[in-house]
Coordinates of C-alpha atoms in Angstrom, one line a residue:
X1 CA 88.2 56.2 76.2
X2 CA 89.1 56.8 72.7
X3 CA 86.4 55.5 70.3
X4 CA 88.1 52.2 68.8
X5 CA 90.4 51.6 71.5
X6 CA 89.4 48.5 74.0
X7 CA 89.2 48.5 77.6
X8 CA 91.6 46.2 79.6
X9 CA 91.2 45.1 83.0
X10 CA 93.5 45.1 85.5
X11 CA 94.7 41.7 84.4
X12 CA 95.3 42.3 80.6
X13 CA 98.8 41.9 80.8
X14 CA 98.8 38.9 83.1
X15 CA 96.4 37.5 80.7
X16 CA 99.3 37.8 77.6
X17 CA 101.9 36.6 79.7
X18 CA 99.9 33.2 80.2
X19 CA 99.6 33.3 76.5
X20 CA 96.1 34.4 76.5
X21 CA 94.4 34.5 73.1
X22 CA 92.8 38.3 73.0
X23 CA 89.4 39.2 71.7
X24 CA 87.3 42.1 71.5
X25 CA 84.3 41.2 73.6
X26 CA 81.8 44.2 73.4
X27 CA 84.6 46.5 73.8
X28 CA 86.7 44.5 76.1
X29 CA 90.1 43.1 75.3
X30 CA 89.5 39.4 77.0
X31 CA 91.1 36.2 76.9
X32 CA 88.8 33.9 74.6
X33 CA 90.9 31.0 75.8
X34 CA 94.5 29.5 76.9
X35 CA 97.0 27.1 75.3
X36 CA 95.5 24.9 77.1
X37 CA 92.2 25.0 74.9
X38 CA 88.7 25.9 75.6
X39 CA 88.3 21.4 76.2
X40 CA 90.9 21.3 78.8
X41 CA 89.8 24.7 80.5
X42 CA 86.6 23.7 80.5
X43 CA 86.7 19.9 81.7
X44 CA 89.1 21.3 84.4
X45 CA 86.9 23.5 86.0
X46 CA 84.2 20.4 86.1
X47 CA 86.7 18.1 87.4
X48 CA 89.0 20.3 89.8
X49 CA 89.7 24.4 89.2
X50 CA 89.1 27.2 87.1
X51 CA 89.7 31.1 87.2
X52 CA 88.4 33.4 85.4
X53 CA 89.1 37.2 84.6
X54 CA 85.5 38.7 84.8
X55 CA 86.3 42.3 85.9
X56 CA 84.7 43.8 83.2
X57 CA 81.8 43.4 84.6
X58 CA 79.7 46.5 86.2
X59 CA 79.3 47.5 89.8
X60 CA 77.1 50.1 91.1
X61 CA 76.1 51.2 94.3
X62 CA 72.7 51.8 95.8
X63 CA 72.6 53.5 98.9
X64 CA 70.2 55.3 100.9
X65 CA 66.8 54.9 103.0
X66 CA 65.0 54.4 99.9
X67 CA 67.6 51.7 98.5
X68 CA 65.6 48.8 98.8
X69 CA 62.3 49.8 97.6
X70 CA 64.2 51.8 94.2
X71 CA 65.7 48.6 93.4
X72 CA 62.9 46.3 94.0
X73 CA 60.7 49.0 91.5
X74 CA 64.2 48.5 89.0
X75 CA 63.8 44.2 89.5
X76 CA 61.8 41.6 89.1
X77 CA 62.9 39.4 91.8
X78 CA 61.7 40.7 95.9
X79 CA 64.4 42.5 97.0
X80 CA 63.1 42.6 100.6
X81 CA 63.2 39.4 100.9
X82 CA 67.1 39.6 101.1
X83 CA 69.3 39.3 104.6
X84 CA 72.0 41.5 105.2
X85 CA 75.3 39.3 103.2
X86 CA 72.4 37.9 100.7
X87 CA 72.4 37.8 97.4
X88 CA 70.3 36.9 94.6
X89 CA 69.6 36.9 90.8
X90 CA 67.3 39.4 89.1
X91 CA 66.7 40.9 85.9
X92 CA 65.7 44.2 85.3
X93 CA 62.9 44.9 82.9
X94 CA 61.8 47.6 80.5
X95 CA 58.2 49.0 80.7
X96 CA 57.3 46.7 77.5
X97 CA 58.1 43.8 79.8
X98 CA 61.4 43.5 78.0
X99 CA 64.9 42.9 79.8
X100 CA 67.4 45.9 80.1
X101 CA 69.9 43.2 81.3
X102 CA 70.2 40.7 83.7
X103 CA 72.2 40.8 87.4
X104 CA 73.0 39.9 90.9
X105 CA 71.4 42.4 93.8
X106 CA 73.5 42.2 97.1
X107 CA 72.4 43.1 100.3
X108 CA 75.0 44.6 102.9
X109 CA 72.2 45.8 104.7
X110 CA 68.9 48.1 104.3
X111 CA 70.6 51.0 103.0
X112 CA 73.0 49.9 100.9
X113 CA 72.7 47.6 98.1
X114 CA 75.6 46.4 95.2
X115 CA 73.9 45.8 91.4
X116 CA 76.5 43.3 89.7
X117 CA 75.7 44.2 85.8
X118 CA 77.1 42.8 82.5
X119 CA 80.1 44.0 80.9
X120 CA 78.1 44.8 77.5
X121 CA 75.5 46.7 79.2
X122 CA 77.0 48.6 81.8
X123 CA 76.6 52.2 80.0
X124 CA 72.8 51.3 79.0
X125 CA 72.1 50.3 82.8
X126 CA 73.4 53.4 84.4
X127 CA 71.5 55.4 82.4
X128 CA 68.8 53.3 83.1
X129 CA 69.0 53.5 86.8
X130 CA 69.4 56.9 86.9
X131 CA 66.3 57.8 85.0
X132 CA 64.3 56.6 87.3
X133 CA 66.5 58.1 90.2
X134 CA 64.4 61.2 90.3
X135 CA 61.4 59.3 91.7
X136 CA 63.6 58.0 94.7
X137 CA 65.6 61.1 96.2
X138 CA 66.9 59.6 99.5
X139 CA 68.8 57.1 97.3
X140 CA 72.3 57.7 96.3
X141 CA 73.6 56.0 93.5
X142 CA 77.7 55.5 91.9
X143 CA 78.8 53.6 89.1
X144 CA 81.7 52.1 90.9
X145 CA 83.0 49.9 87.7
X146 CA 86.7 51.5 88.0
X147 CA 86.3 50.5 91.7
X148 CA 86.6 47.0 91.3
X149 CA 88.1 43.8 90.3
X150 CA 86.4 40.5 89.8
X151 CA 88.2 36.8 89.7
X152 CA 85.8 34.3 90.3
X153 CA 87.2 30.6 90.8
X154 CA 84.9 28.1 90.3
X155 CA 85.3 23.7 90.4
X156 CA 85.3 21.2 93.0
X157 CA 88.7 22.5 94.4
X158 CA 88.0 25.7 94.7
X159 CA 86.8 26.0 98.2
X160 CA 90.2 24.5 99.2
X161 CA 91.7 26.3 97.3
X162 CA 90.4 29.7 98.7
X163 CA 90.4 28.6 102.1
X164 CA 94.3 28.4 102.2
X165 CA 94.2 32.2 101.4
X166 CA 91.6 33.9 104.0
X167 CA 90.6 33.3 107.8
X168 CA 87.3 34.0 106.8
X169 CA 85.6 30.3 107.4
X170 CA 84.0 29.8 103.9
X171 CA 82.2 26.7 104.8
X172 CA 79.9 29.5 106.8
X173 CA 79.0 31.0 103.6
X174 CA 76.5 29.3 102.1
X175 CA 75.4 29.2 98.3
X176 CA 74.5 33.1 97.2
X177 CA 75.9 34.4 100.4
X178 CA 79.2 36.7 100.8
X179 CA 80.8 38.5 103.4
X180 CA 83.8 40.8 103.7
X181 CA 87.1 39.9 104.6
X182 CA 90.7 39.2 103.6
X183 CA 92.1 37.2 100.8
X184 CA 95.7 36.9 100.5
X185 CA 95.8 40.3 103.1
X186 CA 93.6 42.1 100.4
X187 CA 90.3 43.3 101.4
X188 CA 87.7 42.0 99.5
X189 CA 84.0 41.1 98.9
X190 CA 83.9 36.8 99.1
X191 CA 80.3 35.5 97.4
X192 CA 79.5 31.9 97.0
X193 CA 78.3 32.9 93.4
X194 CA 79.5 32.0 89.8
X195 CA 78.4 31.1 86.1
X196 CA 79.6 27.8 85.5
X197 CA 77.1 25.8 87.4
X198 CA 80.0 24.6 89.9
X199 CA 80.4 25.9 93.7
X200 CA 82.6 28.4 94.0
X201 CA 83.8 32.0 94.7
X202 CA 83.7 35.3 93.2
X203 CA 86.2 37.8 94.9
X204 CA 85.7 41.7 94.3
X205 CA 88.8 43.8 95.4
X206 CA 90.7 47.1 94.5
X207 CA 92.3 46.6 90.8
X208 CA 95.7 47.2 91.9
X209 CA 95.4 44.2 93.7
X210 CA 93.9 42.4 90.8
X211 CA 97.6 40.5 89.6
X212 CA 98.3 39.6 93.5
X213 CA 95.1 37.9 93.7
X214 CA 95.1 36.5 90.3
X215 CA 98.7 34.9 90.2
X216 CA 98.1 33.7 94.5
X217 CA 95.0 31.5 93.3
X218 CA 96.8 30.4 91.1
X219 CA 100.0 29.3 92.7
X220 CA 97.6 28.3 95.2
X221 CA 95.6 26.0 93.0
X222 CA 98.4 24.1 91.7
X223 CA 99.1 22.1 95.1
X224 CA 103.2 22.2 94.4
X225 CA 104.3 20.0 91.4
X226 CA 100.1 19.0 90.1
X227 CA 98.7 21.6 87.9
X228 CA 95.4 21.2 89.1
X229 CA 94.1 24.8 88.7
X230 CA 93.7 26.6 85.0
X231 CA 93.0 30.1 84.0
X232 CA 89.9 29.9 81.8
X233 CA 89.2 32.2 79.6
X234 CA 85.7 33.4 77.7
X235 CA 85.1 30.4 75.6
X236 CA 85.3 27.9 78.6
X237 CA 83.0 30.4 80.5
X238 CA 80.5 30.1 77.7
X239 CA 80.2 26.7 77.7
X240 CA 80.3 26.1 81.2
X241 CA 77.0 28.3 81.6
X242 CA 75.3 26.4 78.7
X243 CA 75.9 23.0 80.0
X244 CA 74.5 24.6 83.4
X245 CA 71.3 26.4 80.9
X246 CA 72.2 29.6 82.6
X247 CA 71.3 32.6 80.3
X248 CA 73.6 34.8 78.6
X249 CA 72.2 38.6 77.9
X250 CA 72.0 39.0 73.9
X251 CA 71.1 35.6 73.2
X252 CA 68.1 34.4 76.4
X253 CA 67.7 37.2 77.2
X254 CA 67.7 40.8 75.6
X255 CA 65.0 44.2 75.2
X256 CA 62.7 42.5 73.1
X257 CA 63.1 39.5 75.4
X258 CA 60.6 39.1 78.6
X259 CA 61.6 36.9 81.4
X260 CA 58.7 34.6 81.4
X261 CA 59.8 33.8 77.8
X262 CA 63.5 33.3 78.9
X263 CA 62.2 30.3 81.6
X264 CA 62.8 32.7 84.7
X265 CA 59.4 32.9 85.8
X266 CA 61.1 31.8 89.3
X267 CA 62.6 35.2 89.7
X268 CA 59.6 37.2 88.5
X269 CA 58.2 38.4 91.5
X270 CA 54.7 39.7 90.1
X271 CA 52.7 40.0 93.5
X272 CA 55.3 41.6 95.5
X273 CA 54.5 45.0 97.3
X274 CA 54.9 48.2 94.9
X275 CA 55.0 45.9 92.5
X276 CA 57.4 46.6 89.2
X277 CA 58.6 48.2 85.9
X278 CA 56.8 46.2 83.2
X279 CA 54.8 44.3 85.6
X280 CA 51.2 44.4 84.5
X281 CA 52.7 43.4 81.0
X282 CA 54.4 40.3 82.3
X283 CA 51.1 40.0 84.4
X284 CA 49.2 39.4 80.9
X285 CA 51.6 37.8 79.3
X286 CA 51.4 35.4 81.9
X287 CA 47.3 34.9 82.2
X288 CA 47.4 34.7 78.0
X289 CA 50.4 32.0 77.9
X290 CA 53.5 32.5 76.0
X291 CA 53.4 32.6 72.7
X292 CA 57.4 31.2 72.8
X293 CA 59.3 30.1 75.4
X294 CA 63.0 28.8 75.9
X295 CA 63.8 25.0 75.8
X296 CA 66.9 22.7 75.5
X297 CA 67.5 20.8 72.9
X298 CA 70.3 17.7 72.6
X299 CA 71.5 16.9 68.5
X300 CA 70.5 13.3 67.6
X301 CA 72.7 13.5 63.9
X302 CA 75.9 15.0 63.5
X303 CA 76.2 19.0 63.5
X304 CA 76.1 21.7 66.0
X305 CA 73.0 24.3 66.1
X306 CA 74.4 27.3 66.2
X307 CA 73.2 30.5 67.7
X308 CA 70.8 32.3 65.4
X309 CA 70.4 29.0 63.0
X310 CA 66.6 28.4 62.4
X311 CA 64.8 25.4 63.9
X312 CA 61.6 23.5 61.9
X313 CA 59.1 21.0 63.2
X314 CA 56.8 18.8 61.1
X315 CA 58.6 20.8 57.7
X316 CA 57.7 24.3 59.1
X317 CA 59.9 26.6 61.1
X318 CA 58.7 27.8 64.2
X319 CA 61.9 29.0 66.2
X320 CA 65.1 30.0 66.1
X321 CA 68.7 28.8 68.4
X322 CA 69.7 31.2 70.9
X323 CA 72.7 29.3 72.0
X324 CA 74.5 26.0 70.5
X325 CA 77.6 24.4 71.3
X326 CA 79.7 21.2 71.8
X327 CA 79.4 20.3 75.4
X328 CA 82.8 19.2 76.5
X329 CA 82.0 17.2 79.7
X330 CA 79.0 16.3 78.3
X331 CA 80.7 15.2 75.1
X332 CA 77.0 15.9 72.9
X333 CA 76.1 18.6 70.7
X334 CA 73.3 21.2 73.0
X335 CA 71.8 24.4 72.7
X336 CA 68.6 26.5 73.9
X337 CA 66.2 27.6 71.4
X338 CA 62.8 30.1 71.3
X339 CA 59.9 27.8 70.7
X340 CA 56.0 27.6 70.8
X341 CA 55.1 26.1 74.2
X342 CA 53.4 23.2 72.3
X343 CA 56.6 22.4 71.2
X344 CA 59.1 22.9 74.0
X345 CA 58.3 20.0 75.7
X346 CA 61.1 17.1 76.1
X347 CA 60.5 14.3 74.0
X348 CA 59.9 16.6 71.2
X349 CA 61.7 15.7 67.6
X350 CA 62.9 18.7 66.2
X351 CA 65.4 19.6 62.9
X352 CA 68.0 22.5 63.2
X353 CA 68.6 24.1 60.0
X354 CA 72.4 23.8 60.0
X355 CA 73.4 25.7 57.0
X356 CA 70.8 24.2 54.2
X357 CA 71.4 20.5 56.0
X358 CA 67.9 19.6 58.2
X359 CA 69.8 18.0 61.4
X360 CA 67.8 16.1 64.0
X361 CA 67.4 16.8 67.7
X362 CA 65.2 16.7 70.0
X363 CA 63.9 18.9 73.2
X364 CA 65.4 17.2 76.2
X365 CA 65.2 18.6 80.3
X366 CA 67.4 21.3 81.2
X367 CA 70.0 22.3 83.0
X368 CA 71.7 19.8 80.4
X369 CA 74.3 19.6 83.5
X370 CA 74.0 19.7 87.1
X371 CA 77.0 19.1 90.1
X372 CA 76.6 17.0 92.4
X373 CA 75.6 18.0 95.8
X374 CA 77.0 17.8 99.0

């Protein structure tokens, strides 16, 4: 690529003719949102169907005797404790206990594993992965980014939706599962996964068939004459995941970040076999306590905390917003912040330093959303 220019996906210029709004997202020309607006994209995907574009993301195989025990050295969360069509959610630490990014691990069986990696970060985790590689020689490894595209649609409708398009029986595939099969005769990957805290679907296939699959869903979604479905674009996506408190890499979590701080002590595997990179320093920060540690907070005055914006308790500050934002189903003000564990707790009156102006809030349970169930 030619330094300056930005990488498209398959589906830039699907994205322009919906009259996508276009942004350079760490190198990526993305839609940031619709003419709908980020409000209507967003409340849409709560309330019936949303698609989103996220083939930017980063695929890379691991394959090989070896596979399972390189990746589980590479993760925090117990790879062998994956099925053949599992998946699950891991980050991948540095050896100062830091996170080199955040991803999903499937398991097709027990020699060949898929590492779903952020856009942002792809570069920095290949190299990663393959520094280590030397110490695992039966395991073969390809960044198979180019290989793929990625449309996840996510809401209430979406199962329906999908279901019209496959013979695969996606009722049998149950939350963090996938299979193989067919979507609209295109081969394809089929995962019960997604970043909006809605069920849903996340569909990798070849790019060329990334406009087939795109424009189908969303024929598909529009059940004739109702414009149920809506293409959603990065803004919605953001917000989606912070009503859900899901983390984003760069602001929860980053290299200077460990997981234990970041609330994902529930994918930190520290006693499992062979144990990890970084390990025995998330083993001590764990015995010592945290000396921060993520927490929600909800505004109580009018304002909007703002990622990076500095957060005070009692007249002193003592942490800082990671992520803020209007919550559109929600319809309050939210956000995550980096706080002493002394003050994380909900019920705790905190002020957000929104530019000079003290604003109250207080720390409140997280996720700030959560779907319903069936």
């Amino acid at each position: 690529m030619t330094e300056g220019v930005l990488k498209k996906t398959p589906l830039n210029d699907a994205h322009r003719a919906l009259g996508g709004k276009m942004v350079d997202f760490g190198g990526w020309d993305m839609p940031v949102q619709y003419s709908a607006g980020v409000i209507e994209e967003h409340n849409r995907c709560r309330t019936r169907s949303g698609l989103f574009d996220v083939s930017h993301m980063g695929e890379i195989w691991v394959e090989g005797p070896d596979a399972i025990s390189f990746v589980n050295r590479l993760t925090t969360n117990d790879v062998s404790k994956l099925e053949d069509g599992q998946a699950h959610y891991s980050c991948m630490p540095n050896k100062d206990g830091g996170v080199v990014d955040d991803l999903l691990v499937y398991r097709f069986n027990s020699h060949k594993l898929l590492l779903v990696v952020n856009a942002g970060t792809t570069d920095k985790d290949w190299a990663w992965i393959k520094s280590h590689h030397s110490e695992h020689e039966d395991v073969g490894l390809r960044n198979a980014s180019a290989d793929f595209c990625q449309i996840a649609i996510q809401g209430p409708e979406a199962t329906a939706i999908l279901q019209g398009l496959t013979e695969t029986d996606l009722s049998q595939i149950k939350y963090y599962w996938f299979t193989e099969g067919q979507v609209d005769g295109v081969d394809a990957i089929i995962s019960r996964t997604g970043y909006t805290g809605e069920d849903g679907f996340e569909v990798y296939a070849a790019p060329e068939f990334a406009e087939q699959l795109w424009n189908t869903m969303l024929e598909a979604g529009r059940f004739g004459e109702d414009d149920g479905i809506l293409p959603c674009g990065l803004a919605a996506r953001n917000t989606l995941r912070l009503e859900a408190a899901m983390s984003l890499y760069g602001h929860e979590l980053g290299d200077d970040i460990s997981p234990l701080e970041a609330g994902l002590g529930w994918i930190t595997k520290l006693d499992k076999e062979g144990g990890f990179i970084g390990r025995d320093i998330l083993a001590e920060q764990k015995q010592n306590g945290l000396s921060r540690k993520i927490a929600g907070f909800e505004m109580k005055e009018p304002g909007i905390g703002r990622d990076g914006f500095d957060v005070y308790v009692n007249g002193e500050k003592c942490g800082v917003v990671t992520s803020g934002s209007p919550a559109p189903f929600l319809k309050k003000n939210i956000g995550l912040a980096f706080l002493p564990p002394e003050f994380a707790k909900p019920g705790q009156e905190i002020k957000i330093d929104v530019r000079g102006r003290h604003v109250a809030a207080e720390v409140v349970p997280t996720p700030f959303y959560k779907r319903n169930s069936k």
